[in-house]
Coordinates of N, CA, C and O in Angstrom, one line a residue:
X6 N -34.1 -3.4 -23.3 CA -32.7 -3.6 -23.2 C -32.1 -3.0 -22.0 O -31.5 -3.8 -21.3
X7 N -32.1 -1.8 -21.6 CA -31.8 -1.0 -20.3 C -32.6 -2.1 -19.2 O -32.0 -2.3 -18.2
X8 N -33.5 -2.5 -19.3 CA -33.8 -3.1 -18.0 C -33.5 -3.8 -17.9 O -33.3 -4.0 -16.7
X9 N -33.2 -5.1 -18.8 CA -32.1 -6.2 -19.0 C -30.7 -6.1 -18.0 O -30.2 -6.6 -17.1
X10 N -30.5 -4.7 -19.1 CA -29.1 -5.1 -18.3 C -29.1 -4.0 -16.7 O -28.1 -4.1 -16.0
X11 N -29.9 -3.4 -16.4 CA -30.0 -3.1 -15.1 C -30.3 -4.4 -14.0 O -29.9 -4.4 -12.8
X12 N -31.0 -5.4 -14.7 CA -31.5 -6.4 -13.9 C -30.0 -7.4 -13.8 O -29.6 -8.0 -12.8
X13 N -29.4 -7.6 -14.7 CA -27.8 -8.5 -15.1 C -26.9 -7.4 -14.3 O -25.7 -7.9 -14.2
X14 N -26.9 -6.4 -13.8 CA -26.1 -5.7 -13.4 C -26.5 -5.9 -11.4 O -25.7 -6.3 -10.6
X15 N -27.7 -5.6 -11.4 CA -28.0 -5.9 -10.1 C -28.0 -7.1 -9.3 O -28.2 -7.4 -8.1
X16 N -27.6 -8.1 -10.6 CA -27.3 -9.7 -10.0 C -26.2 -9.9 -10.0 O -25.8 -10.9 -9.4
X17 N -25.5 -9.4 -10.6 CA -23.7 -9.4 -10.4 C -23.5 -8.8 -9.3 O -22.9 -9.5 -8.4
X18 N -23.9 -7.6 -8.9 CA -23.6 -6.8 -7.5 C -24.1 -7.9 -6.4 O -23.6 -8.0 -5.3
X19 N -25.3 -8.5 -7.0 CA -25.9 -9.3 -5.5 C -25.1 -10.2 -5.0 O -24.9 -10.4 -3.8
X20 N -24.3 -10.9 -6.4 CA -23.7 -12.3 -6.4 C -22.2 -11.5 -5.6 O -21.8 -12.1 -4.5
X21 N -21.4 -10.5 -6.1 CA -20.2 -9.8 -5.5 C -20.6 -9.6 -4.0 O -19.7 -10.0 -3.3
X22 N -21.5 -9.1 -3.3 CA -21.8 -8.9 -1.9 C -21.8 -10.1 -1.6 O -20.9 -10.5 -0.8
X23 N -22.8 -10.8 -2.0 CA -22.6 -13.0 -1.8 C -21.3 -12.9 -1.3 O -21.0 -13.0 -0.1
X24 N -20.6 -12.9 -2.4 CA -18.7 -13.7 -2.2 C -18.1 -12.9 -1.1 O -17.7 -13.5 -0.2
X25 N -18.2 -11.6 -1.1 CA -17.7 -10.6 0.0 C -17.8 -11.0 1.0 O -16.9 -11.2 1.8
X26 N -19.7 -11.3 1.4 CA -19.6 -11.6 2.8 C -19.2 -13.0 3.2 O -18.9 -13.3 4.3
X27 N -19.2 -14.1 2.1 CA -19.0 -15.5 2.9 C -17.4 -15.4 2.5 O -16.7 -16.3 3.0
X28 N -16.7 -14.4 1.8 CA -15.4 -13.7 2.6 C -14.5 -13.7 3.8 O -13.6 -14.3 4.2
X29 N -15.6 -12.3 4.2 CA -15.8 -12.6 5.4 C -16.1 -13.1 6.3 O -15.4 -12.9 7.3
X30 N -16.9 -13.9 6.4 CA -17.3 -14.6 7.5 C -16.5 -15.7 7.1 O -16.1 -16.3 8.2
X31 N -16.0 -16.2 6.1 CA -14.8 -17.7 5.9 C -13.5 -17.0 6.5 O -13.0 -17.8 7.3
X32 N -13.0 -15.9 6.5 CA -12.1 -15.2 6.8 C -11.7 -15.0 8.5 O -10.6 -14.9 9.0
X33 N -13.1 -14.8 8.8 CA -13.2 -14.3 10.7 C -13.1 -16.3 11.4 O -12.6 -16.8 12.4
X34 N -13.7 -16.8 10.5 CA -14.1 -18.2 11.6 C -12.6 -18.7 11.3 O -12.2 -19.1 12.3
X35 N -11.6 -18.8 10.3 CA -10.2 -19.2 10.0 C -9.6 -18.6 10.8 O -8.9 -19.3 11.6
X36 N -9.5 -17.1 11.0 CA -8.6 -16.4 12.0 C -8.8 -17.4 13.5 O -8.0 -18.0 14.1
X37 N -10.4 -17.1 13.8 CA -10.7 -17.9 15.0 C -10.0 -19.1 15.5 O -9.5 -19.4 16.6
X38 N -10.1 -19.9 14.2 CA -9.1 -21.3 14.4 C -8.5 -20.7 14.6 O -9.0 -20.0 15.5
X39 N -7.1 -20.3 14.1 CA -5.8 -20.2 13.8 C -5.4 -19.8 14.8 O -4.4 -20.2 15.4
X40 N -6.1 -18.7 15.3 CA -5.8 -18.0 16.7 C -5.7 -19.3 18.1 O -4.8 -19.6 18.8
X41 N -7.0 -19.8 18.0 CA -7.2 -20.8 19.3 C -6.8 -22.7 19.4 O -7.1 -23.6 20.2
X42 N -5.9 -22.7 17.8 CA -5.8 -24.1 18.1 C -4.4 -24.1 17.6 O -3.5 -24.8 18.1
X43 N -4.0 -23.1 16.3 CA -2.9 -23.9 15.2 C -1.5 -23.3 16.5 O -0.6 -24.2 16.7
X44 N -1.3 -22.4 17.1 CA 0.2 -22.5 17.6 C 0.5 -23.2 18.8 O 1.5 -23.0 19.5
X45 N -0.6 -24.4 19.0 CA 0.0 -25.7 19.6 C 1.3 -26.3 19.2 O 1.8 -26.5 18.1
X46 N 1.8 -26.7 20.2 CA 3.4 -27.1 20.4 C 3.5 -27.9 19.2 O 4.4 -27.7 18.4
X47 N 2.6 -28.9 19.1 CA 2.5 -30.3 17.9 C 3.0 -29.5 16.4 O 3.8 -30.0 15.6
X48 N 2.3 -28.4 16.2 CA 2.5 -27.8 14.6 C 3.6 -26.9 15.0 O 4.2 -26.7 13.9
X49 N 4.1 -26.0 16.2 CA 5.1 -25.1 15.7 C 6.6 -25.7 16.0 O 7.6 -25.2 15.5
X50 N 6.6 -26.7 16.9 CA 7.6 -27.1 16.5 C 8.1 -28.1 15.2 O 9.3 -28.3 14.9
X51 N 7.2 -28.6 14.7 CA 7.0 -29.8 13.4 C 7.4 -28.6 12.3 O 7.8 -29.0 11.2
X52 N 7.3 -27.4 12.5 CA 7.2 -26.3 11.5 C 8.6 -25.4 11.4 O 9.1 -24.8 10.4
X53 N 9.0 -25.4 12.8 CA 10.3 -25.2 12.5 C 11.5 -25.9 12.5 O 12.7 -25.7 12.3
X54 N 10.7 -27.0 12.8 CA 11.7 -28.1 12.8 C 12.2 -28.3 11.3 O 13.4 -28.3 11.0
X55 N 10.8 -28.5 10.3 CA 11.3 -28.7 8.8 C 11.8 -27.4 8.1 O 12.5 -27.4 7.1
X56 N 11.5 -26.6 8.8 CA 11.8 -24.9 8.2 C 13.9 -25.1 8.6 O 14.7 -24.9 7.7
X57 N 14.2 -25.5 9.6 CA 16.1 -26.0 9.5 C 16.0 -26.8 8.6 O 16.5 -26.6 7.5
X58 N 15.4 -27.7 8.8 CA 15.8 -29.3 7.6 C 15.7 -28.8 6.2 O 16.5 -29.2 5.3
X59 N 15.0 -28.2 6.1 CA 14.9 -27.4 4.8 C 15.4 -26.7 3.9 O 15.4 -26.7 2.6
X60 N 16.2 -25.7 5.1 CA 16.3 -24.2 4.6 C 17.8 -24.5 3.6 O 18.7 -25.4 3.7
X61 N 17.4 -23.5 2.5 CA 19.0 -23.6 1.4 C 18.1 -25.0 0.1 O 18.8 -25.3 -0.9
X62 N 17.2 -25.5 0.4 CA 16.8 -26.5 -0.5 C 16.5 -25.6 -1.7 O 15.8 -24.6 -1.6
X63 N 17.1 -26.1 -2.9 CA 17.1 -25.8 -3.8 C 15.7 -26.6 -4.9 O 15.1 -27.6 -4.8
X64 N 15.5 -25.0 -6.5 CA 13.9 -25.2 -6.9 C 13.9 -27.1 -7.7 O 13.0 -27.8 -8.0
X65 N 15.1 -27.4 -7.8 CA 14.8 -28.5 -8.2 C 14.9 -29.9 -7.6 O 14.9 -30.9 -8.2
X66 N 15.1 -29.8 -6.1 CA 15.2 -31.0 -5.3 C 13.8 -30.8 -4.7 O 13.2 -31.8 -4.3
X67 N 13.0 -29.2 -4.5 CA 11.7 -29.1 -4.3 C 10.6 -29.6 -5.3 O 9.4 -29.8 -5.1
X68 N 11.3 -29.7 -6.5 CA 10.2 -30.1 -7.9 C 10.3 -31.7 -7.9 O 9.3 -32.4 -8.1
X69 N 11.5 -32.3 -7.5 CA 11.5 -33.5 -6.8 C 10.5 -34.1 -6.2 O 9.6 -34.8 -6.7
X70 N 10.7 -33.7 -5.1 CA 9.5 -33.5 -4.0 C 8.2 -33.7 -4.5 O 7.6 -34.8 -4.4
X71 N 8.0 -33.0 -4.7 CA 6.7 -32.7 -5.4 C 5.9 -33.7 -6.5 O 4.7 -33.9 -6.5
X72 N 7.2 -34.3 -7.4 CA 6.7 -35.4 -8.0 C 6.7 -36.1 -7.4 O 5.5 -36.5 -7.3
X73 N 7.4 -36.7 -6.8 CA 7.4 -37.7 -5.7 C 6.5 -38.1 -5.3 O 6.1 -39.2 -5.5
X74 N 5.4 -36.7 -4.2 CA 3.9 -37.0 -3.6 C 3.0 -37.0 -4.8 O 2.0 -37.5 -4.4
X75 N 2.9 -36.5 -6.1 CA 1.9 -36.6 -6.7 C 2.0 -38.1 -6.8 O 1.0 -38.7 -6.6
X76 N 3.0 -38.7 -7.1 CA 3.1 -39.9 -8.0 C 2.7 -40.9 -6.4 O 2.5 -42.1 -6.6
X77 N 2.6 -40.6 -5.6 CA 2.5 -41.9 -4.4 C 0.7 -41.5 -4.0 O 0.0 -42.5 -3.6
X78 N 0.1 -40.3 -4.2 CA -1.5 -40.0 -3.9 C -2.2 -41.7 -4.4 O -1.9 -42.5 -5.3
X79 N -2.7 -41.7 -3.8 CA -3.5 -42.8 -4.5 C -2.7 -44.7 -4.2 O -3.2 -45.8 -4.1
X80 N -1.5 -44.1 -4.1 CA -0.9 -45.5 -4.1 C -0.8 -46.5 -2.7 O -1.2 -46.0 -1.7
X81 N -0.3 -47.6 -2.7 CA 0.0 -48.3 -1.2 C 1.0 -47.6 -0.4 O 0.9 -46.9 0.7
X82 N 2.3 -47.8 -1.4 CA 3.7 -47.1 -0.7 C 3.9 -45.6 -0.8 O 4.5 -45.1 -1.7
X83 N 3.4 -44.7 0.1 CA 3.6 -43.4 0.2 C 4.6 -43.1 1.5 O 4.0 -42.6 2.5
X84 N 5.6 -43.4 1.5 CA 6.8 -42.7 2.2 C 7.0 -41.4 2.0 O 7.2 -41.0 3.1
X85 N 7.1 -40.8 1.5 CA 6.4 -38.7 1.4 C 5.7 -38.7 1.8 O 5.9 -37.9 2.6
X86 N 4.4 -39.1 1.9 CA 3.2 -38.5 2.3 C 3.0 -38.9 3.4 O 2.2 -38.1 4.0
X87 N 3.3 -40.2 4.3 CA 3.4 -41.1 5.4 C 3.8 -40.0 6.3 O 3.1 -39.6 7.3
X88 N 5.8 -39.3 5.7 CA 6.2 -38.7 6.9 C 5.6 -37.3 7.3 O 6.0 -36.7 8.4
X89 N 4.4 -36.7 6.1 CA 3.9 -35.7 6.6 C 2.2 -36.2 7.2 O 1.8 -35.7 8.1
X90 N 1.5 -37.2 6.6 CA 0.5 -37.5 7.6 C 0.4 -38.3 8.7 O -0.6 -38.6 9.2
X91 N 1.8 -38.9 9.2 CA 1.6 -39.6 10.3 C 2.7 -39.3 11.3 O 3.5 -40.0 11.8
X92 N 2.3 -37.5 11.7 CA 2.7 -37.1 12.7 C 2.0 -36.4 13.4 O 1.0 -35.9 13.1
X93 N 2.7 -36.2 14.7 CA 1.4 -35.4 15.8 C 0.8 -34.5 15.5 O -0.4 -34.4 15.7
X94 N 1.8 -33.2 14.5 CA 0.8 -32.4 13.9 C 0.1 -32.8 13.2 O -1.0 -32.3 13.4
X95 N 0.0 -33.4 12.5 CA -0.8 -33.9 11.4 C -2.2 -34.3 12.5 O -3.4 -33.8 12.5
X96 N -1.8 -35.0 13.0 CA -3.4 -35.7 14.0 C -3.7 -34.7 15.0 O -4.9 -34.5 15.4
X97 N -2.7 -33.9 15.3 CA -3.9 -32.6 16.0 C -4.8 -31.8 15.1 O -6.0 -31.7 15.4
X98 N -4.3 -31.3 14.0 CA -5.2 -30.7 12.5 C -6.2 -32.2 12.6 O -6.9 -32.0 13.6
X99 N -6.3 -32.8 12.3 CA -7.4 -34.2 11.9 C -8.2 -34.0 12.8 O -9.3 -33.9 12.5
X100 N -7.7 -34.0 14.3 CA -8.6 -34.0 15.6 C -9.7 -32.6 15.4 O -11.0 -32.9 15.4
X101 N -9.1 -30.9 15.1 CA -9.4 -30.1 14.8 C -10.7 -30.4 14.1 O -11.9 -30.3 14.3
X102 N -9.9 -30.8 13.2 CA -11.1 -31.0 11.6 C -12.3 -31.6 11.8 O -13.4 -31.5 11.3
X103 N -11.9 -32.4 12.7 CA -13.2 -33.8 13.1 C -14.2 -32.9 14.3 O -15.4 -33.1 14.4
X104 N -13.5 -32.1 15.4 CA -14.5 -31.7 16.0 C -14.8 -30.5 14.9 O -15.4 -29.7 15.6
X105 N -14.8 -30.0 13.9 CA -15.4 -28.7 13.6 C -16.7 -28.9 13.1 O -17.1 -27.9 12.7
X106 N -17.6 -30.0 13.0 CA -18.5 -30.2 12.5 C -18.7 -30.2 11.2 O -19.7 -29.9 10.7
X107 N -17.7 -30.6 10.3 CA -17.8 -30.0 9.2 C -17.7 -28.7 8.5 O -17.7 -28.7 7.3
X108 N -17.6 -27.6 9.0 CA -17.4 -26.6 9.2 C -15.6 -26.5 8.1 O -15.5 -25.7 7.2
X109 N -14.7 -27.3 8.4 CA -13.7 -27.6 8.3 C -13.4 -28.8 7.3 O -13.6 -30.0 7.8
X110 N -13.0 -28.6 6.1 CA -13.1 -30.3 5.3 C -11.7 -30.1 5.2 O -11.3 -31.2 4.9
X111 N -10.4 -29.1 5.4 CA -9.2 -29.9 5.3 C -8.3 -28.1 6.1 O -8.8 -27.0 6.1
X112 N -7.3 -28.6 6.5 CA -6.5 -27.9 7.1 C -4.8 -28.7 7.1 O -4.3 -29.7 7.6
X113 N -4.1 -27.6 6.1 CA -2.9 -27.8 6.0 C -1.6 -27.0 5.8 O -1.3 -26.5 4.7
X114 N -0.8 -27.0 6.7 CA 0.5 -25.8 7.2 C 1.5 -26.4 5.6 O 1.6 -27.4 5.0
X115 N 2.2 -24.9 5.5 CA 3.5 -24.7 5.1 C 4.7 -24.4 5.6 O 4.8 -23.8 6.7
X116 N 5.9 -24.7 4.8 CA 6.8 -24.6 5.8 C 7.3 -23.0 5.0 O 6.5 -22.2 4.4
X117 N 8.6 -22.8 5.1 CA 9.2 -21.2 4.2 C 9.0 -21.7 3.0 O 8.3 -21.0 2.4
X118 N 9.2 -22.5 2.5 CA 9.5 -22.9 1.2 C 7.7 -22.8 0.4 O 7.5 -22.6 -0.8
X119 N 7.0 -23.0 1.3 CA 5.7 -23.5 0.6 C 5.4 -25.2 0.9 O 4.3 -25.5 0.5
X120 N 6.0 -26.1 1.3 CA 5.9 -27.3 1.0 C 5.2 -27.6 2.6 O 5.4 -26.8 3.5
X121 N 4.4 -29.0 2.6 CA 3.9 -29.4 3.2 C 4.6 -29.6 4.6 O 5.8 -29.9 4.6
X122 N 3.9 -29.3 5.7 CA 4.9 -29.6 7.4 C 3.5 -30.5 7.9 O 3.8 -31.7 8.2
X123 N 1.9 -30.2 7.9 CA 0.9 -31.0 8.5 C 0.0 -31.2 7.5 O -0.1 -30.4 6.5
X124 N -1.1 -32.4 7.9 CA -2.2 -32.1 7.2 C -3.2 -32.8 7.4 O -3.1 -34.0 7.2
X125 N -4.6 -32.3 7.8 CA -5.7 -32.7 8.0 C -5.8 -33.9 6.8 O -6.3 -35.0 7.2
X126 N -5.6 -33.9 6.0 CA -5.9 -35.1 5.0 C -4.5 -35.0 3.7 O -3.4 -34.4 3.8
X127 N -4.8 -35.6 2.9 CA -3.4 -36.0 1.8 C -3.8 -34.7 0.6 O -4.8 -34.9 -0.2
X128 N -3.1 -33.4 0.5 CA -3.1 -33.0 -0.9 C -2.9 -33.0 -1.9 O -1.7 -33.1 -1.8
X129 N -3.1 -33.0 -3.0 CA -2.7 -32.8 -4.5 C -1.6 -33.1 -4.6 O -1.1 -34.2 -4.8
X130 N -0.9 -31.7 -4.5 CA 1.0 -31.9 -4.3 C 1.2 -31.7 -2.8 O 0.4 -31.6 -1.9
X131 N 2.5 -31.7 -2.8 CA 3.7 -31.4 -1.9 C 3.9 -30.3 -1.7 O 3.6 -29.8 -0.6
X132 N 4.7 -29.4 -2.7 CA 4.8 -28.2 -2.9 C 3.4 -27.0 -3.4 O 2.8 -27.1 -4.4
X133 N 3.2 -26.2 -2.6 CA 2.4 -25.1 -2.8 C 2.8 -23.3 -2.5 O 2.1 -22.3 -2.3
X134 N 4.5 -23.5 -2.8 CA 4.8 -22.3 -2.9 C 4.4 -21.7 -4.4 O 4.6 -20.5 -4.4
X135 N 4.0 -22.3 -5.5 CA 3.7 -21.6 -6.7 C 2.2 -20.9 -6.8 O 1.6 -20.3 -7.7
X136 N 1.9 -21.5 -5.5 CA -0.1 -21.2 -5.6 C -0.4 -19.5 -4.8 O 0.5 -18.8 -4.3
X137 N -1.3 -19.4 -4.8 CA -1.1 -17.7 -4.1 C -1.7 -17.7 -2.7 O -1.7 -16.8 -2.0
X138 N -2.2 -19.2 -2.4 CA -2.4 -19.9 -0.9 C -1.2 -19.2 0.1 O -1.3 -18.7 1.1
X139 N 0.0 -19.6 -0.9 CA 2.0 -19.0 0.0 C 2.0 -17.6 -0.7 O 1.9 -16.5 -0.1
X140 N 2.1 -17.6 -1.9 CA 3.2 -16.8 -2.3 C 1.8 -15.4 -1.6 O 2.5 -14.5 -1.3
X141 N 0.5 -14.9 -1.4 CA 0.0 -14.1 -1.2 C -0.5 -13.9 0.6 O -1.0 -13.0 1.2
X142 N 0.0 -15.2 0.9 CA 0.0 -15.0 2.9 C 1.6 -15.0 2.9 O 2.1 -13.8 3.0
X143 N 2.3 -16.0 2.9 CA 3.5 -15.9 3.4 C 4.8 -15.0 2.7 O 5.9 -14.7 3.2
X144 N 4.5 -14.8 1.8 CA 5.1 -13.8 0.9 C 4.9 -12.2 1.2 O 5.8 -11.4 0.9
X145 N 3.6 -11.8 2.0 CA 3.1 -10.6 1.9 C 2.8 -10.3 3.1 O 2.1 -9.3 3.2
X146 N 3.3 -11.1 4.3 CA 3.5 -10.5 5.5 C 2.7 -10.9 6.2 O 1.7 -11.5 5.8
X147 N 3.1 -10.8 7.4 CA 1.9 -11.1 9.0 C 1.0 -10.9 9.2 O 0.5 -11.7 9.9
X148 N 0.1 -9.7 8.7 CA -1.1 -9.6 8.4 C -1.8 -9.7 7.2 O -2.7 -8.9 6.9
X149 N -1.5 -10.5 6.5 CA -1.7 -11.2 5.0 C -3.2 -12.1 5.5 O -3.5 -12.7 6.5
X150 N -4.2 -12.1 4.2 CA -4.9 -12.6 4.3 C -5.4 -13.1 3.0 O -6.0 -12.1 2.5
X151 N -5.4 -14.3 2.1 CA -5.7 -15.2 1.2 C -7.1 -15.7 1.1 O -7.3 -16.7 1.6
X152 N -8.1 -15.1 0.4 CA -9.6 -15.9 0.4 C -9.7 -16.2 -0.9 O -9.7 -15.2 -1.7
X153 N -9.9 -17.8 -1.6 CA -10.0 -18.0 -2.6 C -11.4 -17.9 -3.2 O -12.2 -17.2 -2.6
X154 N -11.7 -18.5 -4.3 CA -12.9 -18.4 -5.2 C -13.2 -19.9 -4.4 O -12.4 -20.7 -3.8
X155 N -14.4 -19.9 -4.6 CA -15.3 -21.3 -4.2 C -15.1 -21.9 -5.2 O -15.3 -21.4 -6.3
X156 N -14.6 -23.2 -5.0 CA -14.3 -24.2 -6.2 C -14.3 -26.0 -5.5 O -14.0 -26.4 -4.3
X157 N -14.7 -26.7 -6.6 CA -14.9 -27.4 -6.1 C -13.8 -28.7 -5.8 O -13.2 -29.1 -6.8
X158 N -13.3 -29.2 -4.4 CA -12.0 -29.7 -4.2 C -12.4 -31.1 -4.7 O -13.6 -31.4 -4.5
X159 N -11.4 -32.2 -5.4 CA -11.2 -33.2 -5.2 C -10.9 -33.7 -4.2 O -11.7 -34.5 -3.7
X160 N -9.8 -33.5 -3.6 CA -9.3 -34.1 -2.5 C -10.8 -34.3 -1.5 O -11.1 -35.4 -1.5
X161 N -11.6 -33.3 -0.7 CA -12.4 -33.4 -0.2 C -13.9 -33.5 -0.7 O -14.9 -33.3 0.0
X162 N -14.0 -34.0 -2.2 CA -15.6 -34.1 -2.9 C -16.5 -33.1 -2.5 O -17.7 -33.1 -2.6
X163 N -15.9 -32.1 -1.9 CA -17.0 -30.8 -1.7 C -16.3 -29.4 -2.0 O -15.2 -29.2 -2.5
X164 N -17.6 -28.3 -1.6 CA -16.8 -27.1 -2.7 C -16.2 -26.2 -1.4 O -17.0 -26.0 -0.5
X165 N -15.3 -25.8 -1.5 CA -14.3 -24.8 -0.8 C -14.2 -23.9 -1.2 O -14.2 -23.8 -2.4
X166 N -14.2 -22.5 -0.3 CA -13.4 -21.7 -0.1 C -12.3 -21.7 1.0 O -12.4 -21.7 2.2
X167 N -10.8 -21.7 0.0 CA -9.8 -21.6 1.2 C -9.6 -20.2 2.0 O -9.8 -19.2 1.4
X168 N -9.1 -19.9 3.4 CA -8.3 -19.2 3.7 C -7.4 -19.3 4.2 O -7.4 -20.1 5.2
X169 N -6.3 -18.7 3.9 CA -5.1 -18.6 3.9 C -4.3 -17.9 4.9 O -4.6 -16.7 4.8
X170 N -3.6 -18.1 5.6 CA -2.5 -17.1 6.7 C -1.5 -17.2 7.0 O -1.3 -18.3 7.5
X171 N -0.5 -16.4 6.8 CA 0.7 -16.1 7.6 C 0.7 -16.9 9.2 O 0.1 -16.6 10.2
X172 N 1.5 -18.0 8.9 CA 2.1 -18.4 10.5 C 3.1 -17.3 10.9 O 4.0 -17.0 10.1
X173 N 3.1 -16.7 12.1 CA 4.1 -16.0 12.6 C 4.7 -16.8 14.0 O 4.0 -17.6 14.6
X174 N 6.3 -16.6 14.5 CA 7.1 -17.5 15.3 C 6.3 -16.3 16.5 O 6.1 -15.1 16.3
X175 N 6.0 -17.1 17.5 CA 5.3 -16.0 19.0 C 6.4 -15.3 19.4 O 6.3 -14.2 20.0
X176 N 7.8 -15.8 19.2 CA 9.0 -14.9 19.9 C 9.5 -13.8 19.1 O 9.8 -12.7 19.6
X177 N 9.6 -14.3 17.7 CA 10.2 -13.0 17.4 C 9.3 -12.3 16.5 O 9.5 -11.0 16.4
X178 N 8.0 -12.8 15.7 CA 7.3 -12.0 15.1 C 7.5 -12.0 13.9 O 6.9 -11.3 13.1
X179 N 8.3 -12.9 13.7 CA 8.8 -13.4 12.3 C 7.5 -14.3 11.2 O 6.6 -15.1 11.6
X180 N 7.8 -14.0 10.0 CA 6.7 -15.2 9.1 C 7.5 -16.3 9.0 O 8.6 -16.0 8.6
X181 N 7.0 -18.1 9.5 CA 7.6 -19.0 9.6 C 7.1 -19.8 8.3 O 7.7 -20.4 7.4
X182 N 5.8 -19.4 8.5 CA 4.9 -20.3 7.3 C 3.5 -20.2 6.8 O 3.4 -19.0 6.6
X183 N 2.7 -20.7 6.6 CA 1.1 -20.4 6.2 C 0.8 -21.6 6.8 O 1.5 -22.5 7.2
X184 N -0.7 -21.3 6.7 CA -1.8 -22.6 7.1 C -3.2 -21.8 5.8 O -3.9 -20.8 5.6
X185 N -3.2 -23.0 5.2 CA -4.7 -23.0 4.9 C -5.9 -23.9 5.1 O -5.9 -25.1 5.1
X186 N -6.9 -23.1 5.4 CA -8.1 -24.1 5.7 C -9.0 -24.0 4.5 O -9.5 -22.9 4.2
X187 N -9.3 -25.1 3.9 CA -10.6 -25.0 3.1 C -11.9 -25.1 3.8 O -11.9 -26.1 4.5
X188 N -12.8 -24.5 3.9 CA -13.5 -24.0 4.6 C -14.4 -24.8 3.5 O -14.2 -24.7 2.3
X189 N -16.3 -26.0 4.3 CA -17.3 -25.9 3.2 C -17.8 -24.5 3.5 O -17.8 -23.9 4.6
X190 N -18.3 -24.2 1.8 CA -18.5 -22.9 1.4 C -20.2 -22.4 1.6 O -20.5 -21.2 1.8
X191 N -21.1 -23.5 1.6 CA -22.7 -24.0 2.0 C -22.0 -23.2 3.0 O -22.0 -22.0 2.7
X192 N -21.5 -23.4 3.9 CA -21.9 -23.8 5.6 C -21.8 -21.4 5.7 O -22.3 -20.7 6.6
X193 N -21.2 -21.2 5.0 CA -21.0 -20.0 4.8 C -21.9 -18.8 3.9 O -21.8 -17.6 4.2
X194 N -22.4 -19.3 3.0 CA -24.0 -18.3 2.7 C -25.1 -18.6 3.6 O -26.2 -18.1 3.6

């Protein structure tokens, strides 16, 4: 019985070091992007541009929203999802995504609010200020850092770990928004 669970105990620890380091290492290669591609002109001005257009939007014209793009995913007519995937930010994230080798299956910015400004591909919802993607980067400061559990995405048919970060404005230092990247999770053990 003792060696049972010494042996169930030593594969929990193995499995926790597992997650820690592809943590880590999903954590360092996301900073890396984020550092050398995301505060291209294409995403920070698309980001503060919706961050005015935005600001003062109240929780139920954002739950709008939100139904809105669930209800168009999948469909012909997506006018919500159009005006966030068929702009330059959006195709510089795509461009990104496509050179990362895979490495990269989706990359997608928030505005203050949590709601969509770019996106390497079409998400779920619209709004993602309820998920801890926002409320645990962009809620908790500039040096905030978000690593989820490995799970497996629909949107991309493969399994992810996201990370998550604080956009900060280069001039004042300010938090504008998040970016998360789902990272494949393989490419990381």
């Amino acid at each position: 019985m003792k060696r049972t669970l010494f042996v169930g105990l030593a594969v929990l620890c193995a499995q926790a070091a597992a997650a820690s380091e592809t943590g880590d290492a999903a954590t360092a290669y996301a900073m890396e992007q984020a550092n050398t591609w995301l505060m291209s002109p294409d995403v920070m001005s698309a980001l503060l541009a919706q961050n005015a257009k935005q600001e003062g939007m109240d929780q139920s014209t954002i739950n709008e929203l939100d139904t809105q793009w669930r209800g168009e995913v999948g469909m012909a007519a997506t006018p919500l999802i159009s005006s966030v995937m068929n702009t330059d930010a959006s195709a510089h994230l795509m461009e990104h995504v496509s050179a990362a080798s895979g490495m990269i299956r989706e990359v997608f910015v928030m505005d203050a609010l949590g709601l969509n400004v770019a996106s390497s591909a079409v998400t779920s919802d619209y709004w993602q200020g309820d998920e801890d993607k926002y409320i645990k980067t962009y809620m908790s400061g500039p040096d905030a850092v978000h690593v989820s559990e490995v799970e497996f995405d629909e949107s991309t048919q493969s399994y992810l770990v996201q990370v998550s970060l604080p956009i900060t404005d280069p001039n004042s230092g300010d938090v504008i928004g998040a970016v998360t990247f789902g990272l494949d999770a393989q490419q990381f053990f």
